[in-house]
Amino acid sequence: MFRSTCLVTISFWSLLQVAHAAQEPAGAVFHITPGRPVPELMDYALKATPPAPSAQEKKPDLVDLSSLSPLFHFDVRYATTRNFLSYPVYSSSHAYLERPAAQALVRVQRALHSQGYGLLIYDAYRPWYVTKLFWDATPPDKHQFVADPAVGSMHNRGCAVDLTLYELKSGLPVSMPSGFDEMTPRAYADYTGGTQQERKSREILRQAMAREGFTQLPEEWWHFDYKDWRDYPIQNLRFEDIPPVVKRTAAP
């Protein structure tokens, strides 16, 4: 009798753990509680030293994505409080990529245009100190969702972009199996939950990005790494120090 009761109890708690990811709506902003105040962690990260660059890496050439296509939409969450830290960690709402990655993203946008979709960009280039901040702020059991600052992030190289689809007709984001930066299994690229349409939309995005050399991160359906990321160094350039560019638009 005791054995049966234990098995029922264990099964019950297992079901609770599986169901935990579904407690919040998929579109809600995911939050964590850092162990220390974010400003304190920010000061510490700014004083830290990023990994040393390799001799064979190319000179960075970051491009402001807003200068390339009028169809790119932006919701740079880290410049606002609508992110998992509930704190603005970026000083700018502009998004940058290395030029080859940026040009590839324009081609993705052109291909999606014929299907009635545009790209809504959440994040692109990220200074290394922010990667350090994210790692220090995130509980260890969630570290699979943030990059290890010891090796850096593709975002630090200007070769990763976080994004989703929006409908050209309405201008509204397309529903996906999870919200951006959600640290639950719903964020996995192979998550089988959600609606059939959400999974279809996720696959449309994946295929469009893959055709232009972007690989989807298994833990985050919205994160894509550009194929030539190894060519560029880990950067710690603050947004206010990125040289301004002359805006130019590319036809959709």
Short mmCIF file of C-alpha atoms in Angstrom, two decimals:
data_model
loop_
_atom_site.label_atom_id
_atom_site.label_comp_id
_atom_site.label_asym_id
_atom_site.label_seq_id
_atom_site.Cartn_x
_atom_site.Cartn_y
_atom_site.Cartn_z
CA MET A 1 0.00 0.00 0.00
CA PHE A 2 2.81 2.41 0.89
CA ARG A 3 4.62 1.55 -2.37
CA SER A 4 1.48 2.28 -4.42
CA THR A 5 0.93 5.59 -2.64
CA CYS A 6 4.54 6.61 -3.29
CA LEU A 7 4.24 5.78 -6.97
CA VAL A 8 1.06 7.82 -7.29
CA THR A 9 2.69 10.73 -5.46
CA ILE A 10 5.80 10.62 -7.65
CA SER A 11 3.69 10.45 -10.80
CA PHE A 12 1.59 13.39 -9.61
CA TRP A 13 4.65 15.59 -9.04
CA SER A 14 6.11 14.53 -12.39
CA LEU A 15 2.93 15.68 -14.09
CA LEU A 16 3.12 18.98 -12.23
CA GLN A 17 6.67 19.51 -13.46
CA VAL A 18 5.69 18.78 -17.05
CA ALA A 19 2.71 21.12 -16.79
CA HIS A 20 4.74 23.94 -15.22
CA ALA A 21 5.80 25.31 -18.63
CA ALA A 22 2.16 25.81 -19.56
CA GLN A 23 1.25 27.97 -16.57
CA GLU A 24 1.96 31.23 -18.43
CA PRO A 25 0.52 32.20 -21.83
CA ALA A 26 3.00 31.57 -24.65
CA GLY A 27 3.01 35.25 -25.58
CA ALA A 28 3.73 36.51 -22.07
CA VAL A 29 7.06 38.13 -21.18
CA PHE A 30 9.14 35.57 -19.28
CA HIS A 31 10.87 36.78 -16.10
CA ILE A 32 13.53 35.49 -13.72
CA THR A 33 14.62 36.80 -10.33
CA PRO A 34 18.38 37.56 -10.36
CA GLY A 35 20.35 36.68 -7.24
CA ARG A 36 21.69 40.26 -7.08
CA PRO A 37 20.37 43.61 -8.36
CA VAL A 38 20.86 44.06 -12.11
CA PRO A 39 22.74 47.40 -11.80
CA GLU A 40 25.25 45.70 -9.50
CA LEU A 41 25.69 42.83 -11.95
CA MET A 42 26.03 45.35 -14.79
CA ASP A 43 28.88 47.17 -13.03
CA TYR A 44 30.67 43.89 -12.46
CA ALA A 45 30.20 42.80 -16.10
CA LEU A 46 31.52 46.10 -17.45
CA LYS A 47 34.76 45.58 -15.52
CA ALA A 48 35.22 41.98 -16.71
CA THR A 49 37.52 40.98 -19.59
CA PRO A 50 36.16 39.16 -22.68
CA PRO A 51 37.97 36.25 -24.37
CA ALA A 52 40.96 37.27 -26.50
CA PRO A 53 40.41 37.44 -30.29
CA SER A 54 42.13 35.09 -32.73
CA ALA A 55 44.62 36.42 -35.28
CA GLN A 56 42.71 35.08 -38.30
CA GLU A 57 39.43 36.82 -37.50
CA LYS A 58 38.12 39.54 -39.82
CA LYS A 59 37.74 43.18 -38.95
CA PRO A 60 34.17 43.81 -37.73
CA ASP A 61 31.79 45.63 -40.07
CA LEU A 62 28.53 46.02 -38.16
CA VAL A 63 25.55 47.26 -40.16
CA ASP A 64 22.39 48.88 -38.77
CA LEU A 65 19.59 46.60 -39.97
CA SER A 66 17.11 49.47 -40.12
CA SER A 67 19.19 50.91 -42.98
CA LEU A 68 18.69 47.87 -45.20
CA SER A 69 14.97 47.15 -45.51
CA PRO A 70 11.80 49.07 -44.64
CA LEU A 71 10.11 45.71 -44.05
CA PHE A 72 12.26 44.87 -41.04
CA HIS A 73 10.28 45.55 -37.87
CA PHE A 74 11.96 45.89 -34.48
CA ASP A 75 11.09 45.09 -30.89
CA VAL A 76 14.49 45.25 -29.19
CA ARG A 77 13.39 44.05 -25.77
CA TYR A 78 16.73 44.54 -24.03
CA ALA A 79 16.41 48.30 -24.52
CA THR A 80 13.19 48.16 -22.49
CA THR A 81 11.88 46.56 -19.30
CA ARG A 82 9.95 43.96 -21.35
CA ASN A 83 12.60 41.27 -21.02
CA PHE A 84 13.48 38.41 -18.70
CA LEU A 85 15.38 40.74 -16.32
CA SER A 86 12.67 43.46 -16.31
CA TYR A 87 15.50 45.95 -16.77
CA PRO A 88 16.87 47.86 -19.81
CA VAL A 89 20.39 46.55 -20.44
CA TYR A 90 20.85 48.17 -23.87
CA SER A 91 21.39 51.89 -24.43
CA SER A 92 19.98 51.68 -27.98
CA SER A 93 17.01 50.09 -29.73
CA HIS A 94 18.97 49.66 -32.98
CA ALA A 95 19.96 46.18 -34.18
CA TYR A 96 23.26 45.41 -35.91
CA LEU A 97 24.79 42.44 -37.75
CA GLU A 98 28.04 41.87 -39.60
CA ARG A 99 27.54 42.88 -43.23
CA PRO A 100 27.36 39.38 -44.82
CA ALA A 101 24.83 38.23 -42.21
CA ALA A 102 22.83 41.44 -42.63
CA GLN A 103 22.73 41.03 -46.41
CA ALA A 104 21.63 37.41 -46.00
CA LEU A 105 18.81 38.56 -43.71
CA VAL A 106 17.62 40.97 -46.41
CA ARG A 107 17.37 38.00 -48.77
CA VAL A 108 15.34 36.10 -46.17
CA GLN A 109 12.97 39.06 -45.95
CA ARG A 110 12.58 39.16 -49.73
CA ALA A 111 11.71 35.46 -49.84
CA LEU A 112 9.17 35.77 -47.02
CA HIS A 113 7.54 38.80 -48.65
CA SER A 114 5.94 36.58 -51.29
CA GLN A 115 4.39 34.48 -48.50
CA GLY A 116 2.89 37.50 -46.77
CA TYR A 117 5.39 37.69 -43.92
CA GLY A 118 7.98 40.12 -42.59
CA LEU A 119 10.72 39.73 -39.99
CA LEU A 120 10.30 41.14 -36.48
CA ILE A 121 13.75 41.46 -34.91
CA TYR A 122 14.24 41.15 -31.15
CA ASP A 123 18.03 41.19 -30.91
CA ALA A 124 21.18 40.97 -33.02
CA TYR A 125 24.68 42.16 -32.07
CA ARG A 126 25.16 42.06 -28.30
CA PRO A 127 28.17 43.46 -26.42
CA TRP A 128 30.07 40.76 -24.52
CA TYR A 129 29.50 42.43 -21.15
CA VAL A 130 25.75 41.87 -21.58
CA THR A 131 26.39 38.17 -22.17
CA LYS A 132 28.38 38.18 -18.92
CA LEU A 133 25.50 39.96 -17.18
CA PHE A 134 22.93 37.45 -18.46
CA TRP A 135 25.04 34.49 -17.27
CA ASP A 136 25.55 35.94 -13.80
CA ALA A 137 21.89 36.92 -13.44
CA THR A 138 20.41 33.60 -14.59
CA PRO A 139 19.95 30.69 -12.15
CA PRO A 140 22.25 27.73 -12.93
CA ASP A 141 19.31 25.49 -13.83
CA LYS A 142 18.48 27.91 -16.68
CA HIS A 143 22.04 28.30 -18.01
CA GLN A 144 21.17 26.26 -21.10
CA PHE A 145 19.23 29.32 -22.30
CA VAL A 146 22.11 31.82 -21.99
CA ALA A 147 25.62 31.82 -23.49
CA ASP A 148 28.68 31.11 -21.36
CA PRO A 149 30.78 34.31 -21.31
CA ALA A 150 33.95 32.21 -21.14
CA VAL A 151 33.41 31.27 -24.79
CA GLY A 152 31.16 34.15 -25.81
CA SER A 153 27.99 34.24 -27.86
CA MET A 154 27.39 34.39 -31.62
CA HIS A 155 25.55 37.60 -30.75
CA ASN A 156 28.89 39.02 -29.56
CA ARG A 157 30.32 38.29 -33.01
CA GLY A 158 27.48 40.11 -34.77
CA CYS A 159 26.44 36.84 -36.40
CA ALA A 160 23.32 35.85 -34.46
CA VAL A 161 19.83 37.25 -34.64
CA ASP A 162 16.71 36.67 -32.54
CA LEU A 163 13.53 37.15 -34.52
CA THR A 164 10.05 36.01 -35.45
CA LEU A 165 7.51 36.51 -38.22
CA TYR A 166 4.87 39.20 -38.55
CA GLU A 167 1.97 39.39 -41.00
CA LEU A 168 2.48 42.02 -43.69
CA LYS A 169 -1.27 42.60 -43.96
CA SER A 170 -1.91 43.30 -40.27
CA GLY A 171 1.58 44.16 -39.02
CA LEU A 172 0.99 41.82 -36.07
CA PRO A 173 3.43 39.15 -34.84
CA VAL A 174 2.64 35.57 -35.78
CA SER A 175 1.77 33.27 -32.89
CA MET A 176 4.56 30.82 -32.03
CA PRO A 177 4.75 27.91 -29.52
CA SER A 178 6.41 30.18 -26.94
CA GLY A 179 7.21 33.80 -26.31
CA PHE A 180 10.65 35.30 -26.91
CA ASP A 181 13.25 34.46 -24.24
CA GLU A 182 10.96 31.97 -22.52
CA MET A 183 13.16 29.59 -20.55
CA THR A 184 10.93 26.52 -20.77
CA PRO A 185 10.69 23.47 -23.07
CA ARG A 186 8.19 25.41 -25.20
CA ALA A 187 11.16 27.40 -26.52
CA TYR A 188 12.84 24.30 -27.99
CA ALA A 189 13.02 24.21 -31.78
CA ASP A 190 11.55 20.68 -31.77
CA TYR A 191 8.84 21.29 -29.15
CA THR A 192 5.77 19.29 -30.21
CA GLY A 193 3.22 21.29 -28.22
CA GLY A 194 1.37 24.43 -29.15
CA THR A 195 -1.04 24.53 -32.07
CA GLN A 196 -0.47 23.04 -35.49
CA GLN A 197 -0.42 26.55 -36.99
CA GLU A 198 2.21 27.72 -34.47
CA ARG A 199 4.47 24.81 -35.35
CA LYS A 200 3.90 25.48 -39.05
CA SER A 201 4.87 29.14 -38.61
CA ARG A 202 8.00 28.13 -36.71
CA GLU A 203 8.95 25.83 -39.59
CA ILE A 204 8.33 28.54 -42.21
CA LEU A 205 10.76 30.76 -40.33
CA ARG A 206 13.35 27.98 -39.94
CA GLN A 207 13.30 27.04 -43.62
CA ALA A 208 13.53 30.63 -44.82
CA MET A 209 16.51 31.31 -42.56
CA ALA A 210 18.24 28.01 -43.41
CA ARG A 211 18.18 28.77 -47.13
CA GLU A 212 20.38 31.82 -46.49
CA GLY A 213 22.89 30.15 -44.19
CA PHE A 214 21.32 30.59 -40.75
CA THR A 215 21.12 27.69 -38.28
CA GLN A 216 18.42 27.55 -35.61
CA LEU A 217 19.54 27.06 -32.00
CA PRO A 218 17.94 23.85 -30.63
CA GLU A 219 17.00 25.49 -27.31
CA GLU A 220 15.50 28.66 -28.82
CA TRP A 221 13.30 28.67 -31.93
CA TRP A 222 13.88 32.44 -32.38
CA HIS A 223 17.71 32.30 -32.34
CA PHE A 224 19.67 31.85 -35.58
CA ASP A 225 23.45 31.77 -36.11
CA TYR A 226 24.97 32.85 -39.42
CA LYS A 227 27.27 30.33 -41.10
CA ASP A 228 30.40 32.55 -41.11
CA TRP A 229 30.37 33.40 -37.39
CA ARG A 230 33.85 31.92 -36.90
CA ASP A 231 35.28 34.68 -39.12
CA TYR A 232 34.49 37.42 -36.62
CA PRO A 233 35.82 38.23 -33.14
CA ILE A 234 33.92 38.43 -29.89
CA GLN A 235 33.18 42.13 -29.51
CA ASN A 236 32.50 44.26 -26.46
CA LEU A 237 31.68 47.48 -28.29
CA ARG A 238 28.93 49.50 -26.63
CA PHE A 239 26.08 50.65 -28.84
CA GLU A 240 26.92 54.31 -28.32
CA ASP A 241 30.41 53.61 -29.70
CA ILE A 242 29.25 52.00 -32.97
CA PRO A 243 29.87 54.46 -35.84
CA PRO A 244 26.68 55.89 -37.36
CA VAL A 245 25.76 54.83 -40.89
CA VAL A 246 24.08 56.60 -43.76
CA LYS A 247 20.62 55.07 -44.03
CA ARG A 248 19.86 53.29 -47.28
CA THR A 249 16.95 51.03 -48.11
CA ALA A 250 16.80 47.87 -50.14
CA ALA A 251 13.77 46.92 -52.20
CA PRO A 252 11.65 44.18 -50.61
#
